[in-house]
PDB file of N, CA and C in Angstrom:
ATOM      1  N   UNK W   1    -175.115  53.343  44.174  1.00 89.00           N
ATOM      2  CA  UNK W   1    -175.550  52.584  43.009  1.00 89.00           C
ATOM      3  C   UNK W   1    -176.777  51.753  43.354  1.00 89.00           C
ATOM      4  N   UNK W   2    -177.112  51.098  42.151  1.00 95.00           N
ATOM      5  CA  UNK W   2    -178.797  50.476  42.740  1.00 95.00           C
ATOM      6  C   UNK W   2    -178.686  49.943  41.225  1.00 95.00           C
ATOM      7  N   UNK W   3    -178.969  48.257  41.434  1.00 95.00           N
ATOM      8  CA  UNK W   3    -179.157  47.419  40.805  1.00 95.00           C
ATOM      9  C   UNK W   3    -180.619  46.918  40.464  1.00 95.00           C
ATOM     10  N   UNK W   4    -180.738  46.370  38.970  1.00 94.00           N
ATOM     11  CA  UNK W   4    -181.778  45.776  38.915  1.00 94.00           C
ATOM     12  C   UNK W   4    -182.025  44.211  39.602  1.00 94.00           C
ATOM     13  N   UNK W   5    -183.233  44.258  40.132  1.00 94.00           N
ATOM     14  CA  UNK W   5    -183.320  43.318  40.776  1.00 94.00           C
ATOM     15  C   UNK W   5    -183.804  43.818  42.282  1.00 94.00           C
ATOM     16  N   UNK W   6    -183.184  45.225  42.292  1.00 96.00           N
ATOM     17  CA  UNK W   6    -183.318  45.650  43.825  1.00 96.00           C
ATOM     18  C   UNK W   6    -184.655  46.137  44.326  1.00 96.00           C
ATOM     19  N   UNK W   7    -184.961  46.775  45.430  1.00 96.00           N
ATOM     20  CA  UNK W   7    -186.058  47.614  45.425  1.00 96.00           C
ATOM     21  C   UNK W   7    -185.793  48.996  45.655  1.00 96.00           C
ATOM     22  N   UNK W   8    -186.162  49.828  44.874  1.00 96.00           N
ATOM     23  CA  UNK W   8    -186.067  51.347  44.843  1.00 96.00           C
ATOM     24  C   UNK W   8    -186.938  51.856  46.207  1.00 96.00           C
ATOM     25  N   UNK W   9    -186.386  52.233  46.877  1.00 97.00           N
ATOM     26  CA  UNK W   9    -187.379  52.883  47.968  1.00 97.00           C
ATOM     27  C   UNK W   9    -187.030  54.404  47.947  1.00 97.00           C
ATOM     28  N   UNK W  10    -188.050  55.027  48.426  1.00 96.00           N
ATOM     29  CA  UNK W  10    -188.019  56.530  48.783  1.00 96.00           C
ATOM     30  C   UNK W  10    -188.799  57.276  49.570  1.00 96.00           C
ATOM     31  N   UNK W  11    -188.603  58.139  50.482  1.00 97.00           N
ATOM     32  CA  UNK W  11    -189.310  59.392  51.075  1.00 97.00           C
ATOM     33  C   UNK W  11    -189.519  60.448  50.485  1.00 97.00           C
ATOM     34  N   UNK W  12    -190.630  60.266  50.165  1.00 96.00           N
ATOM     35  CA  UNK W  12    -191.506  61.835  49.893  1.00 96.00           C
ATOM     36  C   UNK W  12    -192.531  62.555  50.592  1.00 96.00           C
ATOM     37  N   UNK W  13    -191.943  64.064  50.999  1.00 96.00           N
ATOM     38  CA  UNK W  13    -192.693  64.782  51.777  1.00 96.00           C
ATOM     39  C   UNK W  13    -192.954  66.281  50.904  1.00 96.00           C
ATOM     40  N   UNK W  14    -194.214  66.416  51.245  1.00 95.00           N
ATOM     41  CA  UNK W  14    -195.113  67.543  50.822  1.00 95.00           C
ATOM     42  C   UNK W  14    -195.225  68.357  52.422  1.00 95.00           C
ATOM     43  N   UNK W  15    -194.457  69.730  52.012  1.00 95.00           N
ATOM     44  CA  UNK W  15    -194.955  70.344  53.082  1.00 95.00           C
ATOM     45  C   UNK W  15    -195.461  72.124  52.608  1.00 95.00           C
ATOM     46  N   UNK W  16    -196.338  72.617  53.532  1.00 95.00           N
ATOM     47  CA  UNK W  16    -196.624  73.942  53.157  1.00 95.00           C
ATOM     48  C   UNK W  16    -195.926  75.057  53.684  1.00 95.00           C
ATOM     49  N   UNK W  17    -194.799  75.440  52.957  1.00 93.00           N
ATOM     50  CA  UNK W  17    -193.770  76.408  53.816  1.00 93.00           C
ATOM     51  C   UNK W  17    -194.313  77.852  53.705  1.00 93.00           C
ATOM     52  N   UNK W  18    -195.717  78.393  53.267  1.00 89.00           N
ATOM     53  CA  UNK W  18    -196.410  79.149  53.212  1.00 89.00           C
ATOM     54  C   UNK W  18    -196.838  79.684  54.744  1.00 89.00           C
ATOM     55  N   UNK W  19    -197.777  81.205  54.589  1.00 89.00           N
ATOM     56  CA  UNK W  19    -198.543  81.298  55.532  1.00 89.00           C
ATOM     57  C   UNK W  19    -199.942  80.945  55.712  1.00 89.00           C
ATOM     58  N   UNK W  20    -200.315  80.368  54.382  1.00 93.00           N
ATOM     59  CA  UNK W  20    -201.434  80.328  54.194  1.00 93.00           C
ATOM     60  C   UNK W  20    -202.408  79.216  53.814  1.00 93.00           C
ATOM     61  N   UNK W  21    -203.611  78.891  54.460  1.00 95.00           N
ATOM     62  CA  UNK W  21    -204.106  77.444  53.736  1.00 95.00           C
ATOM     63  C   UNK W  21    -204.373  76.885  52.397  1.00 95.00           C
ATOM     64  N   UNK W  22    -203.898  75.734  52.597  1.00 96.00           N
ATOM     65  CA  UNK W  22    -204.019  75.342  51.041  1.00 96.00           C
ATOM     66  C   UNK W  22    -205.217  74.691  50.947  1.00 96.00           C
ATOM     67  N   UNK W  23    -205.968  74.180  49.812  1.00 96.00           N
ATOM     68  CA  UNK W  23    -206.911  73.238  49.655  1.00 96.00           C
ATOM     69  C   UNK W  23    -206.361  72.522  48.920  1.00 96.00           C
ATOM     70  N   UNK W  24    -207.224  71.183  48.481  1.00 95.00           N
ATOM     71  CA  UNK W  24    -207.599  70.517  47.321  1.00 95.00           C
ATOM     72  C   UNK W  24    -205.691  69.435  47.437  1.00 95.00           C
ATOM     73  N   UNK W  25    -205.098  70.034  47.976  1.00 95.00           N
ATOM     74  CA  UNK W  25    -203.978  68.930  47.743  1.00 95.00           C
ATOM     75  C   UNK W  25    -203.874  67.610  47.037  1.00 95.00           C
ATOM     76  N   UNK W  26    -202.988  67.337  45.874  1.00 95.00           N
ATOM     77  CA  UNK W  26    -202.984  65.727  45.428  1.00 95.00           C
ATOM     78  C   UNK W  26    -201.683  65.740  45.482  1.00 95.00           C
ATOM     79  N   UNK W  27    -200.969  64.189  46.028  1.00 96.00           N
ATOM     80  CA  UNK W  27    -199.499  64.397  45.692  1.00 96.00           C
ATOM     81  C   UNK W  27    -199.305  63.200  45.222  1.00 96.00           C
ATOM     82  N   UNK W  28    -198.633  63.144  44.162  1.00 96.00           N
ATOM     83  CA  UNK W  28    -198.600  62.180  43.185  1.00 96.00           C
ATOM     84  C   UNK W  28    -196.987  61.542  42.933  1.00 96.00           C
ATOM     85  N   UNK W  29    -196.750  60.414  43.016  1.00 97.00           N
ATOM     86  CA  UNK W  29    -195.431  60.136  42.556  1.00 97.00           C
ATOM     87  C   UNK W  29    -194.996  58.949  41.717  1.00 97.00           C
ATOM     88  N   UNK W  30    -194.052  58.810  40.794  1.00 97.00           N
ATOM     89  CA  UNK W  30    -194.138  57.760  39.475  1.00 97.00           C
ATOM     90  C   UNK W  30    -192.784  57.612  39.051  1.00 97.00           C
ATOM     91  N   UNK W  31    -192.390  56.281  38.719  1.00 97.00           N
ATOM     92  CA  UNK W  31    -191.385  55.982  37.966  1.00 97.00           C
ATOM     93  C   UNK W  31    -191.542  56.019  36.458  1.00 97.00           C
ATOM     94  N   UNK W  32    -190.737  56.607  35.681  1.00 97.00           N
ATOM     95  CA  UNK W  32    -190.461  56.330  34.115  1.00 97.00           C
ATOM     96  C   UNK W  32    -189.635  55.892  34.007  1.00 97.00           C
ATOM     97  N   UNK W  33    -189.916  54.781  33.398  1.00 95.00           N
ATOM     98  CA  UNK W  33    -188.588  53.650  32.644  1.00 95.00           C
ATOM     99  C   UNK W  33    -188.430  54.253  31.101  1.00 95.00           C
ATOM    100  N   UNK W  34    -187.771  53.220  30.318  1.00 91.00           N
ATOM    101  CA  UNK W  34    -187.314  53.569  28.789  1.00 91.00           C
ATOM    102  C   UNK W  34    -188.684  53.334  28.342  1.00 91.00           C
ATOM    103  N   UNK W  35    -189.431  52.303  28.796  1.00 93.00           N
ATOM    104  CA  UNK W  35    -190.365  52.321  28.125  1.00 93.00           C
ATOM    105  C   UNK W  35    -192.101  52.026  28.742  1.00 93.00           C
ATOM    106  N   UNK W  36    -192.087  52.145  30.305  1.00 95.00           N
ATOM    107  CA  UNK W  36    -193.320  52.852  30.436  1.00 95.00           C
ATOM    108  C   UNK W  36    -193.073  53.952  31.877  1.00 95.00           C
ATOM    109  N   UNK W  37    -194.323  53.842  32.799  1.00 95.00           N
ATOM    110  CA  UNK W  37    -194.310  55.261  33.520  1.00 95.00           C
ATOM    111  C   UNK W  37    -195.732  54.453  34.477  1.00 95.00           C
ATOM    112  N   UNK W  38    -194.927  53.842  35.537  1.00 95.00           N
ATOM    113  CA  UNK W  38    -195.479  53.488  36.704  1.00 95.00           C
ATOM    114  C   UNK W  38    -195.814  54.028  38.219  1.00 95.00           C
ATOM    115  N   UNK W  39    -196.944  53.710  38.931  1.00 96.00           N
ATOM    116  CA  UNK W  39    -197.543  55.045  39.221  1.00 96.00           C
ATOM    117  C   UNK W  39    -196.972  54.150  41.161  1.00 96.00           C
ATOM    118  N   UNK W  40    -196.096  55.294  41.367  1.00 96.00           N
ATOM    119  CA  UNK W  40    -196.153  54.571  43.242  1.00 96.00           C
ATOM    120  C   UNK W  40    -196.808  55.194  44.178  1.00 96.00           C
ATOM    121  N   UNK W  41    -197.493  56.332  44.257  1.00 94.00           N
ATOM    122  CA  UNK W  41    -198.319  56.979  44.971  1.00 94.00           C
ATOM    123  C   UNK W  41    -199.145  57.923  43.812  1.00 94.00           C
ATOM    124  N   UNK W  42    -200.477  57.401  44.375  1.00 89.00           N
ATOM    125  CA  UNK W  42    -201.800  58.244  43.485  1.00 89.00           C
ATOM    126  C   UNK W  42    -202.775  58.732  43.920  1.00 89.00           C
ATOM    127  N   UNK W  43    -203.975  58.470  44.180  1.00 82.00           N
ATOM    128  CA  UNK W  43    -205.243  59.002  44.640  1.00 82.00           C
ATOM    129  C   UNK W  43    -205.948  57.517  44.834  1.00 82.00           C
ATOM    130  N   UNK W  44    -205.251  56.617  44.768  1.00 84.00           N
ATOM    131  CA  UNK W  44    -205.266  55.002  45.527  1.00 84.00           C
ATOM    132  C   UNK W  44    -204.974  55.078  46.995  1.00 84.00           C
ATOM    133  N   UNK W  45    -203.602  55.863  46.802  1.00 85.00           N
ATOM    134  CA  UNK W  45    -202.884  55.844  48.168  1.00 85.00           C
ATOM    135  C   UNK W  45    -203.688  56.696  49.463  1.00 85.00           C
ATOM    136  N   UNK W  46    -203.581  56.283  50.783  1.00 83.00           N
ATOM    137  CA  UNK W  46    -204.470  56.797  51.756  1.00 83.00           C
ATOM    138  C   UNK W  46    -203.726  58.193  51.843  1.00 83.00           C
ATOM    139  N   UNK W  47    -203.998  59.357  52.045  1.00 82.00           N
ATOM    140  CA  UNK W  47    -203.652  60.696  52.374  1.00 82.00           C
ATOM    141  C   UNK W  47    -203.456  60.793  51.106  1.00 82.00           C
ATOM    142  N   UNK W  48    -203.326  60.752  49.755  1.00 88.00           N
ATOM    143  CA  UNK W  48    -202.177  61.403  48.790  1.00 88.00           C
ATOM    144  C   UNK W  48    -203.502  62.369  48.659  1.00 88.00           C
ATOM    145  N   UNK W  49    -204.703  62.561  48.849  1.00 92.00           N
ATOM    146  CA  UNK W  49    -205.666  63.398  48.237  1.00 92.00           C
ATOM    147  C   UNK W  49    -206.306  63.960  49.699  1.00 92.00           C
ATOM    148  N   UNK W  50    -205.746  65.638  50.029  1.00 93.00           N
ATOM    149  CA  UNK W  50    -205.817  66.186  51.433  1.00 93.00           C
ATOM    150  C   UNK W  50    -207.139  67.342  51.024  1.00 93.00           C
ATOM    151  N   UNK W  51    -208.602  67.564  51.558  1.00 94.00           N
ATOM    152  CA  UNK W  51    -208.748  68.801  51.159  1.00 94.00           C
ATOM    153  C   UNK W  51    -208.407  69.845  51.903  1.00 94.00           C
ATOM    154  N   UNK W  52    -207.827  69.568  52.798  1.00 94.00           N
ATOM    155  CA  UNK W  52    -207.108  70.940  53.008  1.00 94.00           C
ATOM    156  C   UNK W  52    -205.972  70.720  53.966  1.00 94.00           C
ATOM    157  N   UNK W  53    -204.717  71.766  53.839  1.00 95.00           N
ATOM    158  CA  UNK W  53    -203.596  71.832  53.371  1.00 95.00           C
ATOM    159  C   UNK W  53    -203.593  73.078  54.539  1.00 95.00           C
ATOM    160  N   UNK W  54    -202.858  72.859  55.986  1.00 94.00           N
ATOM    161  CA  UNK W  54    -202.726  74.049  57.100  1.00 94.00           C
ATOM    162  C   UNK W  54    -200.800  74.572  56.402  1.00 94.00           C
ATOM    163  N   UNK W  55    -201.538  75.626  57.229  1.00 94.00           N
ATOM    164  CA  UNK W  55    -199.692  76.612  56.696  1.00 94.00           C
ATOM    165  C   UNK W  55    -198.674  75.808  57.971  1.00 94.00           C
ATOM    166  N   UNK W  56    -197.406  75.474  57.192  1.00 94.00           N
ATOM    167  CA  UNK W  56    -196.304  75.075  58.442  1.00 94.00           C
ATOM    168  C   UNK W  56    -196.952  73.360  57.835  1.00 94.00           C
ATOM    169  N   UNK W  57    -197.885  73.094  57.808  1.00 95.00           N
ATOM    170  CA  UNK W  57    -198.133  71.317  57.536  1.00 95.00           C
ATOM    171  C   UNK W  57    -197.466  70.566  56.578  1.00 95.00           C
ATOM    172  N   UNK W  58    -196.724  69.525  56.937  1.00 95.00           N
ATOM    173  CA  UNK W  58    -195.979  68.058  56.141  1.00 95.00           C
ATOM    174  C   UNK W  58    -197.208  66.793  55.643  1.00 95.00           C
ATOM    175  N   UNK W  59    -196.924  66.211  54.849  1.00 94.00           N
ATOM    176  CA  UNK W  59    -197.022  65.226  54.972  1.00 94.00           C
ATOM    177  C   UNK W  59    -196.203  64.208  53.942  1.00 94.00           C
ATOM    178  N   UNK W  60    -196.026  62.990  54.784  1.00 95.00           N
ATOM    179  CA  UNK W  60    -194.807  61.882  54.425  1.00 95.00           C
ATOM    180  C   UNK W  60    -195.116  60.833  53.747  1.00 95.00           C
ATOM    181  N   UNK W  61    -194.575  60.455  53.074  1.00 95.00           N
ATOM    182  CA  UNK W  61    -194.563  59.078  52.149  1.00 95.00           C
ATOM    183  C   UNK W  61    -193.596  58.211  52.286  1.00 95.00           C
ATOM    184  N   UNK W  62    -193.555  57.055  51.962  1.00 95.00           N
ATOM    185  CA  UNK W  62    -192.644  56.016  51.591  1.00 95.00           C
ATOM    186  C   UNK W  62    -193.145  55.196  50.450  1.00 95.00           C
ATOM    187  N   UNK W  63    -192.434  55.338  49.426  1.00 96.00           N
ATOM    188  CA  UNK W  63    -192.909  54.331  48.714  1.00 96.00           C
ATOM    189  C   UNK W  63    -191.790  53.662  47.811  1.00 96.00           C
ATOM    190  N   UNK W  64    -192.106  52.406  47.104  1.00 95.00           N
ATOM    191  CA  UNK W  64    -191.846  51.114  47.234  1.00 95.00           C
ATOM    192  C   UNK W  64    -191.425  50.904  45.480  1.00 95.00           C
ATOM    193  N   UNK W  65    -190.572  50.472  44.739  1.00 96.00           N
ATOM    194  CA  UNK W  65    -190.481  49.307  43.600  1.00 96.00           C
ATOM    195  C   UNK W  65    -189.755  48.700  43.818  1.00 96.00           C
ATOM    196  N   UNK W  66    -190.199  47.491  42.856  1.00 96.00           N
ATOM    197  CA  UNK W  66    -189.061  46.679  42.077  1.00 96.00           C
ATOM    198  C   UNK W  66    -188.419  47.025  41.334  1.00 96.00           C
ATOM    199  N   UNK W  67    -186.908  47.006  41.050  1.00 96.00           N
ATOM    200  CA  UNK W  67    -186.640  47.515  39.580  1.00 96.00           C
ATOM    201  C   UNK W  67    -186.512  46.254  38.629  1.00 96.00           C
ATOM    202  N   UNK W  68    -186.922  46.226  37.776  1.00 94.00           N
ATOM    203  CA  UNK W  68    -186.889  45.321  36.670  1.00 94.00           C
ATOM    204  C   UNK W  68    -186.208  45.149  35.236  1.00 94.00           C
ATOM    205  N   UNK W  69    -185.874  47.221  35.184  1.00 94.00           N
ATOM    206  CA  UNK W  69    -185.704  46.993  34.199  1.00 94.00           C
ATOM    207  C   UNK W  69    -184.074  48.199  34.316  1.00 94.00           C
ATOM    208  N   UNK W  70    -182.931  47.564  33.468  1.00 94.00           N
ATOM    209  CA  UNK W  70    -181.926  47.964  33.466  1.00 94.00           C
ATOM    210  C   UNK W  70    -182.054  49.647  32.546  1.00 94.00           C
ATOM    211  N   UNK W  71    -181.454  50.693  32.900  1.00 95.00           N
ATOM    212  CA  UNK W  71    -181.341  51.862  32.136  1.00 95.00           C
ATOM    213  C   UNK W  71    -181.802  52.636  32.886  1.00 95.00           C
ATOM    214  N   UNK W  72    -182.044  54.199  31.880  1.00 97.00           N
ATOM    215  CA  UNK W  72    -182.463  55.147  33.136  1.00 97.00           C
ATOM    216  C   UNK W  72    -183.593  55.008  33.482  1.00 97.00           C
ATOM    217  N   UNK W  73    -183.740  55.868  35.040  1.00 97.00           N
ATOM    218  CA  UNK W  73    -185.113  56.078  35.443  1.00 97.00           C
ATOM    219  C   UNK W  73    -185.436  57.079  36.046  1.00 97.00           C
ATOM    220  N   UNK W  74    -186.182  57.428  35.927  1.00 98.00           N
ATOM    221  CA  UNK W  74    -187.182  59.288  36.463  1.00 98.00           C
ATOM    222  C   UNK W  74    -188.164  58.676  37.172  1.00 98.00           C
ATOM    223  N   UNK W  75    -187.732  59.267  38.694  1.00 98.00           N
ATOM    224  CA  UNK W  75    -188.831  59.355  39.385  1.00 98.00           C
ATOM    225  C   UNK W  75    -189.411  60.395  39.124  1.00 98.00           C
ATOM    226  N   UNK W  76    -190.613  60.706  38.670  1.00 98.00           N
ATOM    227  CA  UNK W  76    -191.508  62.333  38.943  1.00 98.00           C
ATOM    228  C   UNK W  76    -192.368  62.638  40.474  1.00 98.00           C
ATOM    229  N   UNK W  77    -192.191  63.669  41.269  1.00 97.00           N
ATOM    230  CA  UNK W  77    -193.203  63.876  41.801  1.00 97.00           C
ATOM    231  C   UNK W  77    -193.616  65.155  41.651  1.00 97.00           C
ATOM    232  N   UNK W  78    -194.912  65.413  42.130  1.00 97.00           N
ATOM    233  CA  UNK W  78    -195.931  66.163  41.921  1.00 97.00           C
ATOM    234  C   UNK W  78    -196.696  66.932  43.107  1.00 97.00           C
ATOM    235  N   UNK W  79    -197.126  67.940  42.933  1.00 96.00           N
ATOM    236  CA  UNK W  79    -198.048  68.426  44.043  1.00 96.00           C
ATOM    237  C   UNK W  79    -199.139  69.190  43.650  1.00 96.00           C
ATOM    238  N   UNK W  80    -200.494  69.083  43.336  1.00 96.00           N
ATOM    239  CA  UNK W  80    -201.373  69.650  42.753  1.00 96.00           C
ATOM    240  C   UNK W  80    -202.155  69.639  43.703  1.00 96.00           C
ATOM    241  N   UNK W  81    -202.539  71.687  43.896  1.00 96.00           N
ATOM    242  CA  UNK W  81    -203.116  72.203  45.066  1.00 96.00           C
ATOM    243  C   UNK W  81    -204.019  73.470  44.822  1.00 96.00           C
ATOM    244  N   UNK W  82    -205.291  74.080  45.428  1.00 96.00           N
ATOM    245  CA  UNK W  82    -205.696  75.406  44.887  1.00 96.00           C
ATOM    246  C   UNK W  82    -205.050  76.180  45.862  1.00 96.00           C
ATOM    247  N   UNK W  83    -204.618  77.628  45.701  1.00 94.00           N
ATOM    248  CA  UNK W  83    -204.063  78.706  46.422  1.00 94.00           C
ATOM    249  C   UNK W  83    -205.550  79.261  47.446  1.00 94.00           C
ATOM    250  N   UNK W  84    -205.540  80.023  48.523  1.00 90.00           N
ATOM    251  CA  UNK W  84    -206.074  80.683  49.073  1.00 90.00           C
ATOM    252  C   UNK W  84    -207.474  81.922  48.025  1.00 90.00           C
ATOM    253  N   UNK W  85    -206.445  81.663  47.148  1.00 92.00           N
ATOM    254  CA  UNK W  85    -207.273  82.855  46.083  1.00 92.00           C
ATOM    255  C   UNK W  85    -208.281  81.744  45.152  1.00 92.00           C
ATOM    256  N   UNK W  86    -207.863  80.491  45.142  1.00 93.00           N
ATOM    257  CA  UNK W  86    -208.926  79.341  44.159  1.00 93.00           C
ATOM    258  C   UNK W  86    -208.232  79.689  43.077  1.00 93.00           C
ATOM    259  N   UNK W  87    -207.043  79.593  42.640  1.00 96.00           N
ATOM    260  CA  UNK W  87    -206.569  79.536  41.653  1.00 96.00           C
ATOM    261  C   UNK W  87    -205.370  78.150  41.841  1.00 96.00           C
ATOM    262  N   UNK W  88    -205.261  77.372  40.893  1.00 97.00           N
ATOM    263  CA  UNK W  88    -204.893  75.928  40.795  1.00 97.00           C
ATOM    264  C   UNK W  88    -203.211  76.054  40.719  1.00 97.00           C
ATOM    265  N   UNK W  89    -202.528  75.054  41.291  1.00 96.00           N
ATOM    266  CA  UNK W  89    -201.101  75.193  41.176  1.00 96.00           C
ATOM    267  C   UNK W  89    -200.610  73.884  40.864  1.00 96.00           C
ATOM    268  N   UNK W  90    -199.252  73.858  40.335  1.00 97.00           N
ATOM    269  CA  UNK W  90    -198.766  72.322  39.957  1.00 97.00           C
ATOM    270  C   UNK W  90    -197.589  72.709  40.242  1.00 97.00           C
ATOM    271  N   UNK W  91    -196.930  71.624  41.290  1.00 96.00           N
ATOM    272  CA  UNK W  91    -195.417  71.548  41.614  1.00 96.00           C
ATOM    273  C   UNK W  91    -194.634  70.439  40.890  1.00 96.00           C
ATOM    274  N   UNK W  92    -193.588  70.048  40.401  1.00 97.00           N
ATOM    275  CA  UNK W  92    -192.812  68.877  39.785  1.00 97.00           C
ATOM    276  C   UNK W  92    -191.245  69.270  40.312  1.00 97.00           C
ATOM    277  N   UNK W  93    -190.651  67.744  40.464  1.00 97.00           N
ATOM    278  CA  UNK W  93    -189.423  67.921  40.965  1.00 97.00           C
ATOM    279  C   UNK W  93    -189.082  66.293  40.010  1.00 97.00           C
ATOM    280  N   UNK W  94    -188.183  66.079  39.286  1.00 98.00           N
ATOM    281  CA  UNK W  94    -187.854  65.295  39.045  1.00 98.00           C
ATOM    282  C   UNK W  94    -186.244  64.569  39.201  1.00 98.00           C
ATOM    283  N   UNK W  95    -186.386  63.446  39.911  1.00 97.00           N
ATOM    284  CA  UNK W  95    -185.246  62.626  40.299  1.00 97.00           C
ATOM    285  C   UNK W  95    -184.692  61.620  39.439  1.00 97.00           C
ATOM    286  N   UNK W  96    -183.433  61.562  38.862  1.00 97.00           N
ATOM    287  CA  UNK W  96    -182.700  60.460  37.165  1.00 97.00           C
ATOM    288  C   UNK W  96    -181.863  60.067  38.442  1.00 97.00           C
ATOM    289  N   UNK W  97    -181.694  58.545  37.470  1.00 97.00           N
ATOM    290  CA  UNK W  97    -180.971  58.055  38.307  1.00 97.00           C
ATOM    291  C   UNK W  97    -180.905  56.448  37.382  1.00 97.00           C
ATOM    292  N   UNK W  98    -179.757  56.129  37.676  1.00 97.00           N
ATOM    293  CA  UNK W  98    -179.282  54.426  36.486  1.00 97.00           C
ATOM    294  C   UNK W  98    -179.004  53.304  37.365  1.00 97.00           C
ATOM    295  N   UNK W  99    -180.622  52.620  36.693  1.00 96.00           N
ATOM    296  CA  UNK W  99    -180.226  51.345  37.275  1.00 96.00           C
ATOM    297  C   UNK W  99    -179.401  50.266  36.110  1.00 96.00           C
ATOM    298  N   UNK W 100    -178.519  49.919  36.978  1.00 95.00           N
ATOM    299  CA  UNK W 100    -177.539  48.787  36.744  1.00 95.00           C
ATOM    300  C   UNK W 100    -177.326  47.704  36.623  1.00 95.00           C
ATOM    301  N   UNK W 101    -177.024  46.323  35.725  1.00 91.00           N
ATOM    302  CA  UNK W 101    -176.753  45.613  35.877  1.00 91.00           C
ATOM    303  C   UNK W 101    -175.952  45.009  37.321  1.00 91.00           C
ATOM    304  N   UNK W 102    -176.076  43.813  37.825  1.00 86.00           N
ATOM    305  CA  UNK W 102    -175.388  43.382  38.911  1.00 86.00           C
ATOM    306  C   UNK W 102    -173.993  42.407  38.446  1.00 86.00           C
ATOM    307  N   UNK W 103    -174.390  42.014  37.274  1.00 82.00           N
ATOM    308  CA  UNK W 103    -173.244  40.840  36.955  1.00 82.00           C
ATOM    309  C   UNK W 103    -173.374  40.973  35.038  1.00 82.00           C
ATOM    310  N   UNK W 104    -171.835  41.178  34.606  1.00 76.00           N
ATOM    311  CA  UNK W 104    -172.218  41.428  32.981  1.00 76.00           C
ATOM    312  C   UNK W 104    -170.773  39.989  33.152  1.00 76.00           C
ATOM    313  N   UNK W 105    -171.429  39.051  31.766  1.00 77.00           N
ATOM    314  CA  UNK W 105    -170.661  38.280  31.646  1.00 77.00           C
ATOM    315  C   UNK W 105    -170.360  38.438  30.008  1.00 77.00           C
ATOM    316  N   UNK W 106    -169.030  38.988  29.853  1.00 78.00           N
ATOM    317  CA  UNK W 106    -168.916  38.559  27.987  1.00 78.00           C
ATOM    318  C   UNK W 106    -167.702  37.367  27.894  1.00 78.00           C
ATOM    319  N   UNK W 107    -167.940  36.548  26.581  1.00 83.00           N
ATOM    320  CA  UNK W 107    -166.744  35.760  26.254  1.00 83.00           C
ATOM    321  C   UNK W 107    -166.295  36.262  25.094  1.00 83.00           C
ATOM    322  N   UNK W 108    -164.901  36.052  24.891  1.00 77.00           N
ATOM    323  CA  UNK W 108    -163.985  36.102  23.918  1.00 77.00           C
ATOM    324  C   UNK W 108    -164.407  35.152  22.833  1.00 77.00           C
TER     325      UNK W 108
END
């Protein structure tokens, strides 16, 4: 479980389980709340933008919120890369998950 108030942390790794080089790599990752869509790794972040991408190669993230806001939340991540051939690719994996109140008080 994971409360508001807490900090959401996570590892994200991009790796190329291919034989072949990639270019152009961006790896992108974001929270959606009920009501917006906050960005924790972008093309801010140091490495998230690789131009090129060896076969067998990782690379790792950690990144960081606050949660603030009670209800669901979608992490999205992303991997936007060109193939060997220069033709463009987009990966998405998306992670739900409910953040919680820590203390509900009702009276009679």
């Amino acid at each position: 479980n994971i409360y508001l108030g807490e900090t959401f942390q996570a590892y994200v790794s991009a790796c190329n389980n291919g034989g072949e080089q990639l270019a152009r790599l961006e790896v992108r990752a974001e929270i959606q709340t009920g009501t917006k869509r906050l960005p924790l790794l972008d093309a801010q972040t140091p490495n998230s933008l690789l131009a090129s991408f060896g076969a067998r190669q990782c690379v790792d993230y950690v990144v960081s919120h606050e949660l603030k806001e009670a209800g669901v939340h979608i992490m999205i991540c992303s991997a936007t890369y060109l193939e060997a051939s220069g033709q463009e690719k987009k990966v998405r994996q998306y992670f739900k998950f409910q953040v919680q109140k820590p203390l509900s008080v009702t009276t009679n």
